[in-house]
Amino acid sequence: MSDNMKMTGEERRELLLETLRTATKPFTGKELGEMTNVSRQVIVGDITLLKAKDEPIIATSQGYLYMHTSSGPEKIEKTLVCQHTPEQTEEELNILVDHGLIVKDVRVEHPVYGDLRASIMVSNRQEVKAFIRRVTEANAVYLSNLSEGGVHMHTVSADNPSQITSAEAALKKAGILIE
């Protein structure tokens, strides 16, 4: 977009929506800001307005995604309860993705705020590595650190139940799964 062509907020949000709907990868706020010649903070506000209009946009550790309705076979979802040290986070996520699972989120029960949930959306080792790198570079703490004893839950999805069963066995062997 040229500097002398200014978009209205509504035009920009339409462009963001179309970009996310047709994307095959997540887009960061910075990337979307560069594309539309606005700051990342403006994009965050735009995404909030789009979500308020019930657009199925989620913020993941890789960027923003538009959640399309599934047209393929239904995925099986399960919530797994885990406990481990922060240093074992990469091991835990790798076990899950190595068994073909998508790790959709992490959830903890906070003593003050109640249930806290964050989208992760990782499905392979490369995405796990990028997630760990972003947490490290941001000097952030894992959500599991906010719960009592590091107990947390992951919503995972798989194509078939045997993937979840085998991942649970591997997590149990690693001392991570709470049954």
Coordinates of C-alpha atoms in Angstrom, one line a residue, residues 22-178:
T22 CA -7.3 -17.0 2.9
A23 CA -4.0 -17.5 4.8
T24 CA -2.3 -20.8 5.0
K25 CA -0.2 -19.7 7.9
P26 CA -0.6 -17.4 11.0
F27 CA 0.2 -13.7 10.7
T28 CA 1.8 -11.8 13.5
G29 CA 0.5 -8.4 14.5
K30 CA 3.8 -6.9 13.2
E31 CA 3.3 -8.5 9.8
L32 CA -0.3 -7.3 9.5
G33 CA 0.8 -3.8 10.6
E34 CA 3.5 -3.6 8.0
M35 CA 1.0 -4.8 5.3
T36 CA -1.4 -2.1 6.2
N37 CA 1.0 0.7 7.3
V38 CA -0.1 0.9 10.9
S39 CA 1.4 -0.1 14.2
R40 CA 1.0 -3.5 15.8
Q41 CA -1.1 -1.9 18.5
V42 CA -3.6 -0.7 15.9
I43 CA -3.8 -4.3 14.6
V44 CA -4.4 -5.6 18.1
G45 CA -7.3 -3.1 18.4
D46 CA -8.6 -4.1 14.9
I47 CA -8.5 -7.8 15.8
T48 CA -10.4 -7.1 19.0
L49 CA -13.1 -5.3 17.1
L50 CA -13.3 -8.2 14.6
K51 CA -13.6 -10.7 17.4
A52 CA -16.4 -8.6 19.0
K53 CA -18.3 -9.1 15.7
D54 CA -18.0 -12.8 16.2
E55 CA -15.3 -13.4 13.6
P56 CA -13.5 -16.7 14.6
I57 CA -10.0 -15.2 14.9
I58 CA -7.7 -16.6 17.5
A59 CA -4.3 -15.4 18.7
T60 CA -1.8 -18.2 18.8
S61 CA 1.8 -18.4 19.7
Q62 CA 2.6 -18.1 16.0
G63 CA 0.3 -15.2 15.2
Y64 CA -3.4 -14.7 14.3
L65 CA -5.4 -17.4 12.7
Y66 CA -8.9 -17.5 11.2
M67 CA -10.7 -20.6 12.4
H68 CA -12.5 -22.1 9.4
T69 CA -15.3 -24.5 10.0
S70 CA -14.1 -28.1 9.4
S71 CA -15.0 -29.7 6.1
G72 CA -12.9 -32.8 6.6
P73 CA -13.3 -35.6 9.0
E74 CA -14.0 -34.7 12.6
K75 CA -11.1 -34.5 15.0
I76 CA -11.2 -36.1 18.4
E77 CA -10.5 -33.8 21.3
K78 CA -9.4 -34.6 24.8
T79 CA -8.1 -32.7 27.8
L80 CA -4.9 -34.0 29.3
V81 CA -3.8 -33.1 32.9
C82 CA 0.0 -32.6 33.2
Q83 CA 2.6 -31.6 35.7
H84 CA 6.3 -30.9 35.1
T85 CA 9.0 -28.4 35.5
P86 CA 9.4 -25.5 33.1
E87 CA 12.5 -27.2 31.7
Q88 CA 10.3 -30.1 30.6
T89 CA 7.9 -28.0 28.6
E90 CA 9.6 -28.7 25.3
E91 CA 9.8 -32.4 26.0
E92 CA 6.1 -32.5 26.9
L93 CA 5.0 -30.6 23.7
N94 CA 7.3 -32.7 21.5
I95 CA 5.8 -36.0 22.9
L96 CA 2.3 -34.7 22.0
V97 CA 3.2 -33.5 18.5
D98 CA 5.3 -36.6 17.8
H99 CA 2.2 -38.7 18.3
G100 CA 0.3 -36.6 15.7
L101 CA -1.6 -34.4 18.1
I102 CA -2.4 -30.8 17.8
V103 CA -1.8 -29.0 21.1
K104 CA -4.6 -26.4 21.0
D105 CA -4.2 -24.6 24.4
V106 CA -3.0 -24.7 27.9
R107 CA -5.2 -24.0 30.9
V108 CA -4.6 -23.5 34.6
E109 CA -6.6 -22.9 37.6
H110 CA -5.3 -19.7 39.2
P111 CA -6.0 -19.1 42.9
V112 CA -7.2 -15.5 42.2
Y113 CA -8.3 -15.3 38.6
G114 CA -9.8 -18.8 38.3
D115 CA -9.5 -20.6 34.9
L116 CA -6.8 -19.0 32.7
R117 CA -6.4 -20.3 29.1
A118 CA -4.0 -19.5 26.4
S119 CA -3.9 -20.7 22.8
I120 CA -0.8 -22.6 21.7
M121 CA -1.7 -24.3 18.5
V122 CA 1.4 -26.4 17.8
S123 CA 1.4 -29.5 15.7
N124 CA 5.0 -30.3 14.9
R125 CA 8.5 -29.9 16.4
Q126 CA 9.3 -26.8 14.4
E127 CA 6.3 -25.0 15.9
V128 CA 7.2 -26.3 19.4
K129 CA 10.7 -24.9 19.0
A130 CA 9.4 -21.5 17.8
F131 CA 6.9 -21.4 20.7
I132 CA 9.7 -22.1 23.2
R133 CA 12.0 -19.6 21.6
R134 CA 9.2 -16.9 21.8
V135 CA 8.7 -17.6 25.5
T136 CA 12.4 -17.4 26.1
E137 CA 13.0 -14.3 24.1
A138 CA 10.1 -12.5 25.8
N139 CA 11.4 -13.6 29.2
A140 CA 7.8 -14.8 29.8
V141 CA 6.7 -17.5 32.3
Y142 CA 4.8 -20.5 31.2
L143 CA 1.1 -20.4 32.3
S144 CA 1.7 -23.6 34.3
N145 CA 4.0 -21.6 36.6
L146 CA 0.9 -19.7 37.7
S147 CA -0.8 -22.8 39.1
E148 CA -0.3 -24.7 42.2
G149 CA 2.5 -27.2 41.7
G150 CA 2.6 -26.5 37.9
V151 CA -0.5 -28.6 37.3
H152 CA -2.0 -27.6 33.9
M153 CA -4.3 -29.0 31.2
H154 CA -3.9 -29.2 27.4
T155 CA -6.7 -29.5 25.0
V156 CA -5.4 -31.8 22.2
S157 CA -6.9 -33.0 19.0
A158 CA -6.2 -36.0 16.9
D159 CA -7.4 -37.9 13.9
N160 CA -8.0 -41.1 15.9
P161 CA -8.2 -42.2 19.5
S162 CA -5.1 -44.4 19.3
Q163 CA -2.9 -41.3 18.7
I164 CA -4.1 -39.9 22.0
T165 CA -3.7 -43.2 23.8
S166 CA -0.1 -43.6 22.7
A167 CA 0.7 -40.0 23.6
E168 CA -0.8 -40.5 27.1
A169 CA 1.4 -43.6 27.5
A170 CA 4.5 -41.6 26.5
L171 CA 3.6 -38.8 28.9
K172 CA 3.1 -41.3 31.7
K173 CA 6.4 -42.9 31.0
A174 CA 8.1 -39.4 31.2
G175 CA 6.3 -38.7 34.5
I176 CA 4.3 -35.8 33.1
L177 CA 0.8 -37.1 32.8
I178 CA -1.5 -36.9 35.9

